[in-house]
XYZ file of C-alpha atoms in Angstrom:
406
model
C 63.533 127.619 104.755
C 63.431 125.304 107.558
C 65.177 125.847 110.375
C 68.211 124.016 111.805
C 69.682 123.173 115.508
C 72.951 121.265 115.965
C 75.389 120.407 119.026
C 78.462 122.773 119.539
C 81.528 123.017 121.505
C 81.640 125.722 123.467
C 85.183 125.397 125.245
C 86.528 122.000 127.507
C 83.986 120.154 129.009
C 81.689 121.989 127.881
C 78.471 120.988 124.666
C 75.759 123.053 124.384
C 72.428 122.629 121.738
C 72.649 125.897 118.939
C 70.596 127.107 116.539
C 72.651 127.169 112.931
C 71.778 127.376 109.615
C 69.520 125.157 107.856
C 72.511 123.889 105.053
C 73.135 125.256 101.533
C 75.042 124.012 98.408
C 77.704 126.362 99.665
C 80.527 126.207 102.449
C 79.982 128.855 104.178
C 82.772 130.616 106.833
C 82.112 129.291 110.521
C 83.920 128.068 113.382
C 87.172 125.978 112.072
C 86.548 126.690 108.365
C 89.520 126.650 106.626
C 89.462 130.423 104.434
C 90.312 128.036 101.339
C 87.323 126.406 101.549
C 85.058 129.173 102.111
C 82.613 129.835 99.333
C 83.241 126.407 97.726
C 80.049 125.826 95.214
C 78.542 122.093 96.290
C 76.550 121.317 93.035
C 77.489 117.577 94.126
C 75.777 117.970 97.551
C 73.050 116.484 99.340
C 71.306 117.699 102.283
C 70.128 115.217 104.825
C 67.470 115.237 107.561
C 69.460 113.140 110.145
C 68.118 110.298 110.942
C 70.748 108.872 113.533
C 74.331 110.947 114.315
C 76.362 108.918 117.216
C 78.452 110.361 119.911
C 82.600 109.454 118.975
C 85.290 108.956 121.500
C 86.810 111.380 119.008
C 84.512 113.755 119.748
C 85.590 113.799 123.183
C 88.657 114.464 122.642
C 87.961 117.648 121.340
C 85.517 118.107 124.108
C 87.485 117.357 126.854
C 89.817 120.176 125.296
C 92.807 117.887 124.146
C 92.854 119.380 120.698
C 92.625 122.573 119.168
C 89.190 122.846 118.008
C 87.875 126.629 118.224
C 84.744 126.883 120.483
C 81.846 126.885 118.080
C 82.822 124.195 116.339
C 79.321 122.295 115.395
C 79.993 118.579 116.323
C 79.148 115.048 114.731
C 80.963 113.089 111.976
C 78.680 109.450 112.186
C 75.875 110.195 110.207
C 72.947 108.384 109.209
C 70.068 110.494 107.624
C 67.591 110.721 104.447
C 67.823 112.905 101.165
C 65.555 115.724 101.407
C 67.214 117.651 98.496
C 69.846 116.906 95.720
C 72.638 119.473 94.340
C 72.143 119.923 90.597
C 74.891 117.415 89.899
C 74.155 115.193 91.924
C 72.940 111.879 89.827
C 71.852 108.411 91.010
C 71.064 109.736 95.018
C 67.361 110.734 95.203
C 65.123 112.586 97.818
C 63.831 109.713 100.037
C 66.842 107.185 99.678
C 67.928 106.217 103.615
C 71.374 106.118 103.515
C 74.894 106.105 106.096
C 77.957 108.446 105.423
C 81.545 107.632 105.494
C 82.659 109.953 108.187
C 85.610 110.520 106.249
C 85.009 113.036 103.104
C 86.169 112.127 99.816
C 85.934 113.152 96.271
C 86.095 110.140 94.051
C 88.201 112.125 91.992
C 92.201 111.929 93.047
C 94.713 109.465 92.570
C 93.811 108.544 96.518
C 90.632 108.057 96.275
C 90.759 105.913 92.881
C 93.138 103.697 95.117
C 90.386 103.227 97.522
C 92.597 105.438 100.300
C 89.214 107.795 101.023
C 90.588 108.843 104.160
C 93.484 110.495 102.716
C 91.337 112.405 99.813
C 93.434 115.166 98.060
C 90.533 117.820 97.286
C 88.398 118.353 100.590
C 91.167 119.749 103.188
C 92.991 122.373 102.167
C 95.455 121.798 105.118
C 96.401 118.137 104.522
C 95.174 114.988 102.815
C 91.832 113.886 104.716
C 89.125 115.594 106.302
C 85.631 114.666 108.231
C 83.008 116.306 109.284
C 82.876 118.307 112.402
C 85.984 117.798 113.182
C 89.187 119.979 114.178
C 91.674 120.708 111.455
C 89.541 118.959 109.145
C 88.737 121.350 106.778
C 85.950 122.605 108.299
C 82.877 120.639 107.034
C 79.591 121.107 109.263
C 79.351 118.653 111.455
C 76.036 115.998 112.199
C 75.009 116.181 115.175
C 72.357 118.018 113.891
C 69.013 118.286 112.361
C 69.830 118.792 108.914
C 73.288 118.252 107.380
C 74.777 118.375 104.088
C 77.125 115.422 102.531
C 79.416 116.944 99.582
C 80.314 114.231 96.224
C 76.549 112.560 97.153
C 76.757 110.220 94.601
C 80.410 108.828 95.490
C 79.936 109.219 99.071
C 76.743 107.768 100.280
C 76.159 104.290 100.771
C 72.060 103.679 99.996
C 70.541 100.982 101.908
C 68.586 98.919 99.562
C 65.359 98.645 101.592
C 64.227 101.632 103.674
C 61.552 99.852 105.944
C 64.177 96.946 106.432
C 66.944 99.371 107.380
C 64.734 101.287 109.443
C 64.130 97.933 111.560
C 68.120 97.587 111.882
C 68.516 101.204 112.122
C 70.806 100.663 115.461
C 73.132 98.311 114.014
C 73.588 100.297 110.883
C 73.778 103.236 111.995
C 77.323 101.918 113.378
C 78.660 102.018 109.943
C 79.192 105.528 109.300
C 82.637 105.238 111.230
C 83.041 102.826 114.537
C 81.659 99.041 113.057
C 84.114 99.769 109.768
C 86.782 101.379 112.095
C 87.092 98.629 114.446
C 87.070 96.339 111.388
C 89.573 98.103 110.053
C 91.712 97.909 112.986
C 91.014 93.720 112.829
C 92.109 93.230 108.935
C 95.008 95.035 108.991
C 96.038 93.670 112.391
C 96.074 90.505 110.677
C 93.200 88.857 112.034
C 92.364 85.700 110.463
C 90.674 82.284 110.897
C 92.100 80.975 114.100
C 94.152 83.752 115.338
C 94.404 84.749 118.569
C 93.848 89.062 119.046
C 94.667 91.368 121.979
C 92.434 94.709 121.848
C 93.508 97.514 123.960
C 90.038 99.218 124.619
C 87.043 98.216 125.381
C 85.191 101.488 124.325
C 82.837 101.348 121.232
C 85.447 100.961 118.407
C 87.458 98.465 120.765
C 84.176 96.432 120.466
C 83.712 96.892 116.985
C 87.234 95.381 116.504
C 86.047 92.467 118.610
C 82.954 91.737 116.627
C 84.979 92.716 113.816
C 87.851 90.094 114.895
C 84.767 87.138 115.347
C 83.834 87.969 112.172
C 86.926 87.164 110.638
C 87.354 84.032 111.972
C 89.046 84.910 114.885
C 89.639 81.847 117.483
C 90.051 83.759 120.855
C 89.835 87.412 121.185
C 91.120 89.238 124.222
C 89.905 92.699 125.204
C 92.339 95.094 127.835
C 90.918 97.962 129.545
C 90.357 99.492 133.096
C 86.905 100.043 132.853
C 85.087 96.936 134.659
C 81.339 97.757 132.664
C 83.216 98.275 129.699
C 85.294 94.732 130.234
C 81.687 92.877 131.149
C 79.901 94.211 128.336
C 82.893 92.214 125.898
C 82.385 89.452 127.874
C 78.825 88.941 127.493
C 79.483 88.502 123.453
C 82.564 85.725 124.052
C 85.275 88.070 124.582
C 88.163 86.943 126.983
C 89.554 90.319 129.346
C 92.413 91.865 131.048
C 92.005 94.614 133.399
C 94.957 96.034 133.023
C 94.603 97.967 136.397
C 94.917 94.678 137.801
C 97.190 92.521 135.727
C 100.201 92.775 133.031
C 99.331 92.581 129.518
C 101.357 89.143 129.250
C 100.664 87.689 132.337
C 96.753 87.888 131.217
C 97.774 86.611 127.942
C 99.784 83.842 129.374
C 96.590 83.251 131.846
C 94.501 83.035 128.832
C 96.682 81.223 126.118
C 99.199 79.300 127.598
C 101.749 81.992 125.920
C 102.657 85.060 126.386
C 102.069 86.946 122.551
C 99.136 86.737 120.430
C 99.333 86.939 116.801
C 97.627 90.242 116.079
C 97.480 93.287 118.030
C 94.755 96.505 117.903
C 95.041 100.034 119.598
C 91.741 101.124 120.072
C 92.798 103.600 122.777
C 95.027 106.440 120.881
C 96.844 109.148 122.303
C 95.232 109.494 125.940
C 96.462 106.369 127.096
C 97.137 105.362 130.485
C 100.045 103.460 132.047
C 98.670 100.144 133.653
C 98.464 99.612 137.301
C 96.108 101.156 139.872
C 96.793 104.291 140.480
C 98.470 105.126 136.585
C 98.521 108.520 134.761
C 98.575 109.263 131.732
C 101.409 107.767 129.711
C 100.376 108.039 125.475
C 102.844 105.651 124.611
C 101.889 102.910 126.680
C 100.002 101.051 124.395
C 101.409 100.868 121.531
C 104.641 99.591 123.244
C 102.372 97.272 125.196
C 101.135 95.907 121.674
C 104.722 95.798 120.477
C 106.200 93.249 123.358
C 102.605 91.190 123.326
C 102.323 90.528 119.418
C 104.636 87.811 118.329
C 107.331 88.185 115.555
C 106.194 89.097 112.483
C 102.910 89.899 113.550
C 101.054 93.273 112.936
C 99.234 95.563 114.585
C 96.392 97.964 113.679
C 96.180 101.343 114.968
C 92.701 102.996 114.669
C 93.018 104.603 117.937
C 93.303 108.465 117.004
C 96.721 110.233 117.097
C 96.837 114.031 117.036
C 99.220 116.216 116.078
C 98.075 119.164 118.700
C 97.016 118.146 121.859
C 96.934 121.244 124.579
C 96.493 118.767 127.589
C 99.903 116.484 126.357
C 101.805 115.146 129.740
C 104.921 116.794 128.110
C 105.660 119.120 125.443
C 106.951 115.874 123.343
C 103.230 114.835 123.425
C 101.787 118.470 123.030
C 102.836 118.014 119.212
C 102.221 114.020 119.032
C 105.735 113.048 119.507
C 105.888 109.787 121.854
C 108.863 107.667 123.563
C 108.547 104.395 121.426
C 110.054 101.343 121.944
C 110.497 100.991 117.808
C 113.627 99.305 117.980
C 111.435 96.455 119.550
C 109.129 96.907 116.834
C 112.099 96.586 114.197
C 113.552 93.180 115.785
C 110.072 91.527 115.884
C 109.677 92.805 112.157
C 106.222 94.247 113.058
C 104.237 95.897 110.213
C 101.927 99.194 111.786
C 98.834 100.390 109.697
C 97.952 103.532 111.442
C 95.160 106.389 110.085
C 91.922 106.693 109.792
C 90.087 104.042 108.232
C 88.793 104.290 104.794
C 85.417 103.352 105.416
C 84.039 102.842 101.969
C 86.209 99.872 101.425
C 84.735 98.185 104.470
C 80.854 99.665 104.596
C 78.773 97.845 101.869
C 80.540 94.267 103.017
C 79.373 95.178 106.646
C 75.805 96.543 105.548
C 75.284 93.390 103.868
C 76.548 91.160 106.939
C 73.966 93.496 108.915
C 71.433 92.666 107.217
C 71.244 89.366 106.599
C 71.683 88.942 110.498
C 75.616 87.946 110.624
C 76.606 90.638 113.170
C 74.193 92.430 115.738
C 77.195 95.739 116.504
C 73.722 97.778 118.401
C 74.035 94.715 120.993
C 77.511 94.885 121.225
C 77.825 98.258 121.736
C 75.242 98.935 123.650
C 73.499 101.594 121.638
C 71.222 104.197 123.458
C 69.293 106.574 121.413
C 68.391 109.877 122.778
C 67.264 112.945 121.858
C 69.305 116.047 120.142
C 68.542 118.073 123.452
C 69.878 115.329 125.585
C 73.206 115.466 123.929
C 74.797 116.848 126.603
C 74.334 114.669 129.178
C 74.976 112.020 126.871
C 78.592 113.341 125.706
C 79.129 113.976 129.852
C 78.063 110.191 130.400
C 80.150 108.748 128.056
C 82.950 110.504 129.324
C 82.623 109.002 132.870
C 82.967 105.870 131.191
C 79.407 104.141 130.733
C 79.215 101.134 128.777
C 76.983 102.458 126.137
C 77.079 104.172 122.633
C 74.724 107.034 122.562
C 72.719 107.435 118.920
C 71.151 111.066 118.826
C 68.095 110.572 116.900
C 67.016 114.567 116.458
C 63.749 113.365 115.407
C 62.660 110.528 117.038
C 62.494 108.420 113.737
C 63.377 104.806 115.746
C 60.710 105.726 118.111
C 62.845 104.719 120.785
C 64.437 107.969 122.206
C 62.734 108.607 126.077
């Protein structure tokens, strides 16, 4: 049996490189397993040598210690990898197909999942609709930020790429689409975003950019990035993104600056529940953007909310936010008749469309994002980097496959 290595949290602040066990075609009990799922039978599994697993902003909240993930918890939910072995009911995935996974874990089977709403699948979290890999609360799945990891429902789950040696060549860009590139998009299309609309994006962290190039995709005429981080705001504007550092200036006074008005027509949170107030010297004040996006999006507008909400956060200002309960201005919301679309983002409706707009050299997300591989040991300087705020998306390749890891 091979053997296996895989990044863990071990407590706030704190990652550290683990041996664990090379996977199985059985859930086995571990750190954040829920007891229902232990000893589930995975005939429809597939184990993956990992080709690419990239470094979330949701991972660090869970690393920074803002949720309740135990310590031990093996990290790592965008995966890119190849079969090296098929469950016995597994079908139409082979050993040696190169292929991305939906972060999000679904079935195929329930009434959700038949109505294309993977990220709220009935059968993979015991504890609520939903679940992801490596991930607190989520059920409990391995995570893959590993060597080896193992993708349950293979033949529903895994998106193939239809030519290895060509997806090996755009391995950067696709190996966005496991969660952040369909996130962001995500965050565009149900914002609204259309030919010729105008967008304001609150974050200009790696699925704030993927909502950008998401948002340009669409047909967006001007989109307009907010953030405090001045790297962050540069790297949006070298792709033909307008900016607002809100540290420096209000929300509609940029717009205004911008525009020549002070709403835009579609708003996205790509910040979630650690959110600062704006201004210099700010703290932390959750609520801040979403009631930003509420007074900046016009009447009847929309706004879309993949920025991650969580329903235990340790490090909450208050004890309102300790449980995810926020001070929002909804009666604005109400009088502007605002539609929200908030959740994770069913990837599998988005992935194939992107892969294909990948490939035939429509988007270039690596670029955008600023992906930086590096190696599995390096992992935790990478996670410690990203938290102070670099302008880069760090792709852990555990085994050098791009032949670009230092």
């Amino acid at each position: 049996m091979s053997s296996n290595r895989a990044v863990a949290y071990q407590g706030p602040g704190k990652v550290e490189v683990v041996e664990i066990d090379y996977p199985t075609f059985e859930l086995k009990d571990g750190p954040g397993v829920n007891p229902a799922n232990v000893g589930r039978q995975l005939p429809h599994a597939a184990i993956l040598k990992v080709v690419t697993t990239n470094i979330c902003g949701s991972d660090q909240h869970m690393v920074r210690g803002r949720t309740t993930a135990p310590e031990g918890l093996i990290l790592g939910h965008e995966i890119t990898g190849e079969v090296v072995e098929t469950g016995p009911g597994v079908e139409f995935i082979r050993e040696g197909d190169l292929v991305s996974v939906p972060f999000n874990i679904s079935c195929g089977r329930c009434a959700n999942c038949k109505k294309q709403r993977t990220e709220i699948c009935l059968n993979v979290n015991p504890d609520r609709p939903g679940s992801a890999y490596g991930y607190v609360d989520m059920g409990g799945w391995v995570g893959g930020q590993a060597e080896y990891a193992l993708v349950p429902y293979a033949d529903w789950n895994l998106l193939k790429f239809p030519d290895k040696d060509q997806a090996l060549e755009k391995i950067l860009d696709l190996t966005m689409l496991s969660d952040i590139f369909p996130t962001g998009f995500h965050g565009a299309v149900t914002a609204g975003v259309k030919p010729g609309s105008s967008v304001y994006i609150a974050g200009a962290g790696p699925v704030g950019t993927a909502a950008a190039v998401g948002s340009q995709l669409l047909g967006a005429a001007v989109v307009i990035v907010a953030d405090m981080n001045a790297d962050r705001l540069a790297n949006a504007r070298k792709f033909g993104c307008e900016t607002i550092d809100v540290s420096e200036e209000d929300p509609r006074e940029g717009i205004a600056r911008i525009l020549g008005r002070e709403e835009v027509d579609a708003g996205v949170d790509a910040v979630g529940f650690e959110a600062k107030g704006h201004g210099r010297d700010a703290g932390e004040a959750p609520a801040t953007v979403l009631n930003t996006l509420m007074n900046v999006t016009e009447a009847g507008g929309a706004l879309g909310i993949p920025g991650l909400y969580v329903t235990g956060d340790p490090g909450g200002v208050d004890e309102a936010a300790q449980e995810g309960s926020l001070s929002l201005r909804l009666g604005l919301g109400w009088a502007k008749a605002l539609s929200f679309t908030t959740g994770q983002c069913p990837v599998m409706k988005y992935n194939r469309q992107l892969m294909e707009a990948i490939l035939h050299e429509k988007v270039h997300i690596a670029d955008a994002v600023s992906a930086t591989p590096i190696s599995l040991d390096d992992a935790p300087r990478g996670y410690a980097e990203f938290d102070a705020g670099v302008a880069e998306k760090f792709v852990i390749d555990p085994h050098n496959t791009t032949g670009k890891v230092k």
